[in-house]
Tab-separated table of C-alpha atoms in Angstrom:
chain	number	residue	atom	x	y	z
A	1	MET	CA	144.905	70.333	13.497
A	2	ARG	CA	143.690	70.808	10.032
A	3	GLU	CA	145.120	74.388	9.886
A	4	ALA	CA	148.486	73.420	11.281
A	5	LEU	CA	148.766	70.467	8.934
A	6	GLY	CA	147.574	72.580	5.997
A	7	SER	CA	150.497	75.095	6.340
A	8	ALA	CA	153.019	72.310	6.912
A	9	LEU	CA	151.982	70.613	3.842
A	10	GLU	CA	152.111	73.800	1.872
A	11	GLU	CA	155.691	74.032	2.609
A	12	VAL	CA	156.444	70.365	1.614
A	13	LEU	CA	154.110	69.807	-1.369
A	14	GLY	CA	153.125	73.249	-2.376
A	15	PRO	CA	149.881	75.214	-1.880
A	16	GLY	CA	146.812	72.990	-1.848
A	17	GLU	CA	143.926	71.904	0.343
A	18	VAL	CA	143.461	69.205	2.960
A	19	ILE	CA	140.352	67.443	1.880
A	20	ARG	CA	140.363	64.666	4.214
A	21	LEU	CA	141.734	64.352	7.675
A	22	GLN	CA	140.847	61.368	9.684
A	23	ARG	CA	142.140	59.845	12.883
A	24	LEU	CA	142.616	56.105	12.426
A	25	PRO	CA	141.705	53.808	15.353
A	26	GLY	CA	144.271	52.361	17.903
A	27	GLY	CA	147.451	53.683	19.336
A	28	ALA	CA	147.230	55.946	22.477
A	29	SER	CA	151.142	56.571	22.437
A	30	LYS	CA	151.100	57.347	18.738
A	31	GLU	CA	148.449	58.705	16.607
A	32	ALA	CA	147.716	57.682	13.116
A	33	TRP	CA	145.887	59.985	10.593
A	34	ALA	CA	144.860	59.426	7.014
A	35	VAL	CA	145.298	62.568	5.063
A	36	ASP	CA	144.124	63.497	1.434
A	37	TYR	CA	145.882	66.683	0.051
A	38	ARG	CA	144.782	68.241	-3.212
A	39	LEU	CA	147.405	69.988	-5.259
A	40	GLY	CA	145.769	71.465	-8.533
A	41	GLU	CA	144.649	68.294	-10.367
A	42	THR	CA	146.535	65.800	-8.197
A	43	LEU	CA	145.234	64.032	-5.160
A	44	HIS	CA	148.023	62.995	-2.602
A	45	PRO	CA	147.029	60.169	-0.322
A	46	LEU	CA	149.158	60.661	2.777
A	47	PHE	CA	149.584	59.048	6.090
A	48	LEU	CA	150.637	60.965	9.309
A	49	ARG	CA	152.206	59.539	12.396
A	50	ARG	CA	152.051	61.877	15.379
A	51	ALA	CA	153.130	61.541	19.002
A	52	GLY	CA	150.119	60.889	21.297
A	53	GLY	CA	149.272	62.531	24.578
A	54	GLY	CA	149.350	59.273	26.365
A	55	VAL	CA	152.154	57.355	28.076
A	56	ILE	CA	155.129	56.718	25.802
A	57	TYR	CA	156.230	53.195	25.218
A	58	ARG	CA	159.706	52.326	26.596
A	59	ASP	CA	162.080	50.881	23.958
A	60	THR	CA	160.382	52.483	21.035
A	61	LEU	CA	162.157	54.969	18.703
A	62	SER	CA	161.196	58.624	18.728
A	63	LEU	CA	159.408	59.639	15.603
A	64	ALA	CA	162.506	61.631	14.546
A	65	THR	CA	164.610	58.571	14.615
A	66	GLU	CA	162.000	56.391	13.012
A	67	PHE	CA	161.677	58.933	10.176
A	68	ARG	CA	165.498	58.750	9.657
A	69	ILE	CA	165.377	54.887	9.632
A	70	LEU	CA	162.592	54.878	7.081
A	71	GLN	CA	164.602	57.295	4.849
A	72	LEU	CA	167.606	55.164	5.107
A	73	ALA	CA	165.645	51.967	4.319
A	74	GLN	CA	164.033	53.615	1.274
A	75	ALA	CA	167.571	54.795	0.087
A	76	HIS	CA	168.724	51.066	0.267
A	77	GLY	CA	165.902	49.875	-1.956
A	78	VAL	CA	163.735	48.485	0.978
A	79	ARG	CA	160.092	48.665	0.157
A	80	VAL	CA	158.580	51.220	2.516
A	81	PRO	CA	155.940	53.870	2.264
A	82	GLU	CA	157.888	56.971	0.966
A	83	PRO	CA	158.889	59.239	3.899
A	84	LEU	CA	158.049	62.888	2.997
A	85	ALA	CA	158.681	65.214	5.887
A	86	TYR	CA	159.402	65.310	9.620
A	87	PHE	CA	157.542	68.015	11.717
A	88	PRO	CA	159.207	68.597	15.101
A	89	ASP	CA	156.191	70.523	16.163
A	90	LEU	CA	152.760	69.830	14.670
A	91	GLU	CA	150.371	71.486	17.153
A	92	GLY	CA	152.727	70.861	20.069
A	93	ARG	CA	153.867	67.344	19.145
A	94	GLU	CA	156.308	65.740	16.763
A	95	ALA	CA	155.053	63.978	13.624
A	96	PHE	CA	156.134	62.628	10.330
A	97	LEU	CA	154.338	62.232	6.957
A	98	MET	CA	154.503	59.341	4.608
A	99	ARG	CA	152.748	58.468	1.226
A	100	ARG	CA	149.781	56.325	1.853
A	101	LEU	CA	149.901	52.923	0.070
A	102	GLU	CA	147.079	50.705	-0.832
A	103	GLY	CA	147.081	47.173	0.629
A	104	GLU	CA	146.102	44.747	3.475
A	105	SER	CA	147.900	44.410	6.649
A	106	ILE	CA	145.536	42.551	8.816
A	107	GLY	CA	147.279	39.183	9.313
A	108	THR	CA	144.035	36.847	9.441
A	109	ARG	CA	143.112	38.222	6.004
A	110	VAL	CA	146.481	37.826	4.483
A	111	VAL	CA	146.919	34.233	5.567
A	112	ARG	CA	143.166	33.143	4.861
A	113	ARG	CA	141.454	35.177	2.107
A	114	PRO	CA	141.372	33.592	-1.328
A	115	GLU	CA	142.285	36.871	-3.114
A	116	PHE	CA	145.717	36.827	-1.430
A	117	GLU	CA	146.611	33.281	-2.641
A	118	ARG	CA	149.167	34.433	-5.142
A	119	ALA	CA	150.623	36.854	-2.587
A	120	ARG	CA	151.027	33.920	-0.159
A	121	LYS	CA	153.114	32.026	-2.741
A	122	ALA	CA	155.240	35.107	-3.281
A	123	LEU	CA	155.715	36.128	0.241
A	124	PRO	CA	158.424	33.899	1.636
A	125	GLN	CA	160.796	34.870	-1.109
A	126	ALA	CA	159.853	38.595	-0.866
A	127	MET	CA	160.102	38.590	2.923
A	128	ALA	CA	163.702	37.158	2.580
A	129	GLU	CA	164.605	39.774	-0.133
A	130	GLU	CA	163.455	42.683	2.082
A	131	LEU	CA	165.106	41.307	5.199
A	132	ALA	CA	168.411	40.807	3.197
A	133	LYS	CA	168.190	44.501	2.109
A	134	ILE	CA	167.620	45.678	5.588
A	135	HIS	CA	170.340	43.617	7.112
A	136	THR	CA	172.978	44.751	4.555
A	137	ILE	CA	172.515	48.484	5.243
A	138	PRO	CA	176.145	49.522	6.290
A	139	LEU	CA	176.263	50.130	9.876
A	140	GLU	CA	178.379	53.508	9.487
A	141	ARG	CA	175.193	54.840	7.929
A	142	ILE	CA	173.252	54.448	11.187
A	143	PRO	CA	175.591	56.217	13.827
A	144	PHE	CA	172.436	57.501	15.590
A	145	LEU	CA	171.405	54.180	16.786
A	146	PRO	CA	173.089	53.093	20.070
A	147	LYS	CA	175.772	50.234	19.834
A	148	PRO	CA	174.592	47.485	22.249
A	149	ALA	CA	176.801	47.192	25.210
A	150	HIS	CA	176.232	43.492	25.539
A	151	PRO	CA	175.563	40.763	23.051
A	152	PRO	CA	172.113	41.002	21.721
A	153	TRP	CA	170.950	37.848	23.254
A	154	ARG	CA	172.035	39.051	26.721
A	155	THR	CA	170.227	42.312	26.395
A	156	ALA	CA	167.068	40.499	25.169
A	157	LEU	CA	167.075	38.337	28.218
A	158	ASP	CA	167.801	41.219	30.669
A	159	LEU	CA	164.837	43.179	29.156
A	160	ALA	CA	162.529	40.120	29.457
A	161	TYR	CA	163.515	39.641	33.021
A	162	GLN	CA	162.659	43.175	33.769
A	163	ASP	CA	159.326	42.911	32.065
A	164	LEU	CA	158.569	39.759	33.988
A	165	ASP	CA	159.466	41.475	37.372
A	166	GLY	CA	157.212	44.418	36.412
A	167	LEU	CA	154.119	42.291	36.205
A	168	ALA	CA	154.006	41.458	39.876
A	169	GLU	CA	152.439	38.161	39.028
A	170	PRO	CA	154.214	34.744	38.993
A	171	HIS	CA	154.652	33.163	35.488
A	172	PRO	CA	156.749	30.075	36.071
A	173	ALA	CA	156.209	28.800	32.405
A	174	LEU	CA	157.842	32.027	31.145
A	175	GLU	CA	160.574	31.471	33.864
A	176	TRP	CA	161.074	28.107	32.442
A	177	GLY	CA	161.614	29.429	28.948
A	178	LEU	CA	164.003	32.085	30.062
A	179	ARG	CA	166.033	29.762	32.065
A	180	TRP	CA	166.428	27.454	29.079
A	181	LEU	CA	167.461	30.640	26.962
A	182	LEU	CA	169.892	31.621	29.514
A	183	GLU	CA	171.465	28.150	29.694
A	184	HIS	CA	171.741	27.794	25.836
A	185	PRO	CA	173.157	31.162	24.605
A	186	PRO	CA	173.420	31.481	20.757
A	187	ASN	CA	176.717	31.660	19.015
A	188	PRO	CA	177.630	35.224	18.042
A	189	ARG	CA	176.744	36.848	14.628
A	190	PRO	CA	177.796	40.236	13.365
A	191	LEU	CA	175.462	43.166	14.226
A	192	VAL	CA	172.942	44.280	11.610
A	193	LEU	CA	170.069	46.859	11.553
A	194	VAL	CA	167.157	44.730	12.988
A	195	HIS	CA	163.613	45.845	11.935
A	196	GLY	CA	162.415	44.463	15.336
A	197	ASP	CA	158.812	43.540	14.375
A	198	PHE	CA	159.128	42.016	10.970
A	199	ARG	CA	155.999	39.664	10.573
A	200	ILE	CA	152.681	39.150	8.659
A	201	GLY	CA	150.568	41.981	10.161
A	202	ASN	CA	153.359	44.564	9.783
A	203	LEU	CA	153.733	43.973	5.965
A	204	LEU	CA	151.542	45.710	3.614
A	205	VAL	CA	150.308	43.134	0.994
A	206	ASN	CA	148.253	43.240	-2.268
A	207	GLU	CA	147.059	40.409	-4.495
A	208	GLU	CA	150.473	40.224	-6.141
A	209	GLY	CA	152.665	40.236	-3.038
A	210	LEU	CA	154.506	42.400	-0.694
A	211	VAL	CA	153.942	46.136	-1.057
A	212	ALA	CA	155.813	47.539	1.816
A	213	VAL	CA	157.458	46.941	5.161
A	214	LEU	CA	155.658	48.942	7.899
A	215	ASP	CA	156.035	49.806	11.640
A	216	TRP	CA	159.738	50.496	12.163
A	217	GLU	CA	159.502	51.809	15.755
A	218	PHE	CA	161.362	48.844	17.156
A	219	ALA	CA	164.384	49.009	14.809
A	220	HIS	CA	167.701	48.597	16.627
A	221	LEU	CA	171.260	47.181	16.058
A	222	GLY	CA	171.017	43.553	16.786
A	223	ASP	CA	171.349	39.914	15.736
A	224	PRO	CA	169.865	38.992	12.232
A	225	ARG	CA	168.425	35.955	13.551
A	226	GLU	CA	165.957	37.952	15.623
A	227	ASP	CA	164.148	39.218	12.525
A	228	LEU	CA	164.467	35.873	10.787
A	229	ALA	CA	162.752	33.921	13.644
A	230	TRP	CA	160.084	36.451	14.679
A	231	PRO	CA	157.691	35.585	11.717
A	232	LEU	CA	158.049	31.920	12.823
A	233	VAL	CA	156.315	32.541	16.143
A	234	ARG	CA	153.008	30.600	16.082
A	235	ALA	CA	150.886	33.719	17.092
A	236	TRP	CA	151.968	35.318	13.709
A	237	ARG	CA	150.693	32.306	11.806
A	238	PHE	CA	147.189	33.555	12.527
A	239	GLY	CA	145.769	30.095	12.805
A	240	GLU	CA	147.565	28.581	9.809
A	241	ASP	CA	149.731	26.551	12.122
A	242	ALA	CA	151.210	24.135	9.669
A	243	LYS	CA	152.779	26.911	7.577
A	244	ARG	CA	155.639	27.811	9.854
A	245	LEU	CA	156.594	31.140	8.288
A	246	GLY	CA	153.839	33.453	9.177
A	247	GLY	CA	151.116	31.142	8.131
A	248	VAL	CA	152.139	31.568	4.446
A	249	GLY	CA	155.161	29.271	3.908
A	250	GLU	CA	158.031	27.290	5.035
A	251	ALA	CA	161.190	28.451	6.923
A	252	GLY	CA	163.614	26.458	4.770
A	253	PRO	CA	163.260	28.267	1.255
A	254	PHE	CA	162.960	31.739	3.060
A	255	LEU	CA	166.171	31.190	4.975
A	256	GLU	CA	167.947	29.820	1.815
A	257	ARG	CA	166.974	32.891	-0.150
A	258	TYR	CA	168.034	35.047	2.626
A	259	ASN	CA	171.389	33.351	2.941
A	260	ALA	CA	171.957	33.426	-0.889
A	261	LEU	CA	171.365	37.220	-0.898
A	262	THR	CA	173.369	38.220	2.011
A	263	GLY	CA	176.235	35.667	1.768
A	264	GLN	CA	175.405	34.379	5.307
A	265	ASP	CA	175.273	30.732	6.352
A	266	ILE	CA	172.580	30.849	9.001
A	267	GLY	CA	171.162	27.259	9.659
A	268	GLU	CA	167.505	26.641	10.424
A	269	GLU	CA	168.369	25.170	13.833
A	270	GLU	CA	169.993	28.490	14.742
A	271	LEU	CA	166.576	30.174	14.568
A	272	PHE	CA	165.146	27.928	17.303
A	273	TRP	CA	166.662	29.836	20.225
A	274	TRP	CA	165.147	33.194	18.779
A	275	GLU	CA	161.786	31.499	18.210
A	276	VAL	CA	161.648	30.443	21.725
A	277	LEU	CA	162.611	33.941	22.740
A	278	GLY	CA	160.033	35.463	20.336
A	279	ASN	CA	157.380	33.477	22.160
A	280	VAL	CA	158.615	34.648	25.493
A	281	ARG	CA	158.661	38.245	24.297
A	282	TRP	CA	155.120	38.207	22.921
A	283	GLY	CA	153.800	36.337	26.011
A	284	LEU	CA	155.260	39.237	28.127
A	285	GLY	CA	153.975	41.689	25.507
A	286	ALA	CA	150.501	40.406	25.911
A	287	LEU	CA	150.717	40.637	29.651
A	288	LYS	CA	152.112	44.282	29.458
A	289	GLN	CA	149.284	45.334	27.172
A	290	ALA	CA	146.846	43.967	29.639
A	291	ARG	CA	148.533	46.118	32.457
A	292	ARG	CA	148.094	49.175	30.218
A	293	HIS	CA	144.358	48.643	30.527
A	294	LEU	CA	144.571	47.643	34.261
A	295	LYS	CA	146.636	50.824	35.131
A	296	GLY	CA	144.144	52.976	33.103
A	297	GLU	CA	146.671	54.143	30.586
A	298	GLU	CA	144.481	52.830	27.818
A	299	ARG	CA	141.312	51.137	28.822
A	300	SER	CA	140.281	48.539	26.270
A	301	VAL	CA	138.649	45.166	26.522
A	302	GLU	CA	140.927	44.026	23.629
A	303	LEU	CA	144.028	44.845	25.821
A	304	ALA	CA	142.396	43.281	28.956
A	305	VAL	CA	141.842	39.982	27.318
A	306	LEU	CA	145.498	39.722	26.211
A	307	GLY	CA	146.323	39.156	29.860
A	308	ARG	CA	144.469	35.821	29.613
A	309	LEU	CA	145.777	34.893	26.086
A	310	ALA	CA	149.348	35.123	27.179
A	311	ALA	CA	148.884	31.498	28.313
A	312	GLU	CA	148.801	30.463	24.545
A	313	MET	CA	152.461	31.668	24.299
A	314	GLU	CA	153.327	29.909	27.578
A	315	TYR	CA	151.966	26.625	26.131
A	316	GLU	CA	153.861	27.101	22.800
A	317	ILE	CA	157.073	27.674	24.808
A	318	LEU	CA	156.583	24.411	26.694
A	319	PHE	CA	155.723	22.491	23.449
A	320	LEU	CA	158.811	23.874	21.699
A	321	LEU	CA	161.265	23.007	24.517
A	322	GLU	CA	159.626	19.546	25.034
A	323	ARG	CA	160.008	18.653	21.382
A	324	HIS	CA	163.451	19.897	21.339
A	325	GLY	CA	164.418	17.733	24.234
B	1	MET	CA	120.649	35.453	45.763
B	2	ASP	CA	117.584	35.065	43.641
B	3	ARG	CA	117.755	33.754	40.083
B	4	PRO	CA	119.060	34.318	37.548
B	5	THR	CA	122.273	32.979	38.796
B	6	LEU	CA	125.549	34.753	38.113
B	7	ASP	CA	126.202	32.565	35.207
B	8	GLU	CA	122.567	33.069	33.873
B	9	LEU	CA	123.072	36.809	34.020
B	10	LEU	CA	126.292	36.684	32.046
B	11	GLU	CA	124.699	34.364	29.613
B	12	ALA	CA	121.668	36.921	29.201
B	13	VAL	CA	124.243	39.751	28.507
B	14	SER	CA	126.162	37.692	26.121
B	15	GLU	CA	123.055	36.598	24.062
B	16	PHE	CA	121.821	40.348	23.961
B	17	VAL	CA	125.256	41.477	22.625
B	18	GLU	CA	125.524	38.649	20.020
B	19	ARG	CA	121.850	38.736	18.908
B	20	GLU	CA	120.798	42.293	19.112
B	21	ILE	CA	123.999	44.531	19.149
B	22	LEU	CA	126.476	42.796	16.845
B	23	PRO	CA	124.127	42.547	13.722
B	24	THR	CA	123.503	46.396	13.892
B	25	LEU	CA	127.213	47.269	13.819
B	26	GLN	CA	128.879	48.283	10.583
B	27	ASP	CA	132.143	49.777	11.810
B	28	PRO	CA	134.806	47.044	11.626
B	29	ARG	CA	136.571	48.186	14.762
B	30	LEU	CA	133.414	48.135	16.703
B	31	ARG	CA	132.536	44.805	15.398
B	32	PHE	CA	135.950	43.427	16.327
B	33	GLN	CA	135.794	45.006	19.775
B	34	THR	CA	132.448	43.575	20.367
B	35	LEU	CA	133.458	39.998	19.393
B	36	VAL	CA	136.457	40.483	21.848
B	37	ALA	CA	133.977	41.656	24.536
B	38	LEU	CA	131.878	38.425	23.930
B	39	ASN	CA	135.139	36.405	24.073
B	40	ALA	CA	135.810	38.084	27.634
B	41	LEU	CA	132.316	37.128	28.760
B	42	GLY	CA	133.023	33.541	27.675
B	43	ILE	CA	136.241	33.502	29.643
B	44	ALA	CA	134.375	34.826	32.672
B	45	ARG	CA	131.707	32.135	32.437
B	46	ARG	CA	134.086	29.336	32.016
B	47	GLU	CA	136.047	30.575	35.168
B	48	LEU	CA	132.896	30.669	37.070
B	49	THR	CA	132.144	27.050	36.156
B	50	LEU	CA	135.526	25.547	36.312
B	51	GLY	CA	137.879	28.091	38.106
B	52	GLU	CA	137.749	26.677	41.688
B	53	ALA	CA	138.268	23.060	40.609
B	54	LEU	CA	141.144	23.970	38.435
B	55	LYS	CA	142.864	26.197	41.100
B	56	GLY	CA	142.294	23.308	43.549
B	57	GLU	CA	144.090	20.830	41.107
B	58	ASP	CA	146.964	23.424	40.539
B	59	ARG	CA	147.548	23.864	44.363
B	60	GLN	CA	147.321	20.220	44.920
B	61	ALA	CA	150.029	19.559	42.240
B	62	LEU	CA	152.238	22.379	43.499
B	63	VAL	CA	152.065	21.024	47.105
B	64	SER	CA	153.357	17.735	46.059
B	65	LEU	CA	156.022	19.169	43.618
B	66	LEU	CA	157.348	21.589	46.133
B	67	GLY	CA	156.602	19.751	49.463
B	68	VAL	CA	155.107	23.104	51.061
B	69	GLU	CA	151.665	23.902	52.141
B	70	ALA	CA	150.584	27.477	51.094
B	71	PRO	CA	148.045	29.443	49.225
B	72	LEU	CA	148.192	28.949	45.325
B	73	GLU	CA	149.607	32.382	44.566
B	74	GLU	CA	152.434	31.845	46.968
B	75	LEU	CA	153.225	28.433	45.628
B	76	LEU	CA	153.333	29.719	42.027
B	77	ARG	CA	155.782	32.375	43.149
B	78	LEU	CA	157.919	29.864	44.888
B	79	LEU	CA	158.149	27.749	41.975
B	80	ALA	CA	158.996	30.637	39.652
B	81	GLU	CA	161.884	31.707	42.100
B	82	ARG	CA	163.226	28.168	42.035
B	83	ILE	CA	163.164	27.989	38.122
B	84	ARG	CA	164.942	31.234	37.983
B	85	ARG	CA	167.663	30.083	40.325
B	86	GLY	CA	168.084	27.030	38.203
B	87	GLU	CA	166.665	24.856	41.124
B	88	ALA	CA	163.446	23.511	39.645
B	89	PRO	CA	162.331	20.345	41.244
B	90	PRO	CA	162.043	17.256	39.157
B	91	GLY	CA	158.674	17.007	37.557
B	92	THR	CA	158.419	20.860	36.856
B	93	GLU	CA	158.025	20.476	33.266
B	94	ALA	CA	155.033	18.057	33.460
B	95	PHE	CA	153.518	20.311	36.153
B	96	LEU	CA	153.877	23.470	33.954
B	97	LYS	CA	152.275	21.817	30.915
B	98	ALA	CA	149.183	20.829	33.015
B	99	HIS	CA	149.199	24.274	34.643
B	100	VAL	CA	149.263	26.246	31.439
B	101	ALA	CA	146.645	23.740	29.888
B	102	ARG	CA	144.276	24.608	33.021
B	103	LYS	CA	144.705	28.371	32.384
B	104	LEU	CA	143.939	27.654	28.665
B	105	THR	CA	140.779	25.680	29.485
B	106	VAL	CA	139.389	28.930	30.784
B	107	ALA	CA	141.096	31.457	28.471
B	108	ASN	CA	140.832	29.538	25.083
B	109	PRO	CA	139.917	25.825	25.152
B	110	LYS	CA	140.059	25.629	21.354
B	111	TYR	CA	143.677	26.598	21.432
B	112	LEU	CA	144.627	23.331	22.909
B	113	GLU	CA	143.003	21.481	20.088
B	114	ARG	CA	145.732	22.914	17.839
B	115	TYR	CA	148.406	20.669	19.376
B	116	PRO	CA	149.252	17.193	18.737
């Protein structure tokens, strides 16, 4: 691996030396590597994503497409780690290289640690600004992403029902949430590029605020409210329940800033449908993760326990719908 | 079986991991995974103590909600199907709230304290 990467880097950055190559924990379907490359006097901190040997996740982008999205986002001023090169074959698997940025992405630390207090104040505005940039990328720049055949809400519900049926375990509380969603479809909004996993935990943060938007593998064309409501999901408040926006702030000012920047008029009440959907999705996500353990795709006590913690999202769905009346 | 009982065995493993393994771990990933493993043992012990009673309550409530006698899993499946068809019986919402709360009593009782 070191040799293959060395010669790939020589072509991209010039002749130098790989002085650190470290596989980072997590991710059987995609590997992550920290790489340090020395070029004369300069040390380049790099980050490599590479396809894994394991089972490929359905519904995630190929690394080639993720790389193109990252380039496009950067060209439109979105704060992302700079994409450097795509390798169709790095020791038999596709991979791409980014610059490695310094910062914190662990959600519980971002919402709790005192050193991020200033960052927390800045985050709601910064999150609105990044989403506004992502959602205003002209769609003709993204011909390589499939146009959805159905309204995004319909596609989301179809996928959720498929996932639920794939579990072979009854979840009447999730059925309850899905039935409500089906009976209250949202009004249409024009399609935009949706990040697909925009929340604290996927944002790189330093003491001043937002450094970069990470993890683009779920990007797709869809409804802007999907991205706006996803960071409101209680699980992504990391215990800071009273701060509805990702455990750092309020939904109102965040949405106001987003509307001002995009010229949209999305009302806070419109986010409710997508917040309920978000909880259904993460509930199903947790149950699916547990199955990866149970099927032996990736044995892990952390994944196993998620099968039991899905009940938290079920409870939140019931709470949201009960309060909504 | 002789003592220690099942719960006492799990308690012994849990104490060992918490008191003797955890303090020796430096690697953040291993520390985190070990805390998750302790949490899993906690879930198992709560299910051991409360599981049968909670499942009994669930089944009882489902029998009166659906008017059918059947094993718990079967009844949950039946309710799930009826909700999907839009034919949830009256009282479904209250049942679901209690049902999920019972699951959380085992999985994460502290989570319930986060709600009004």
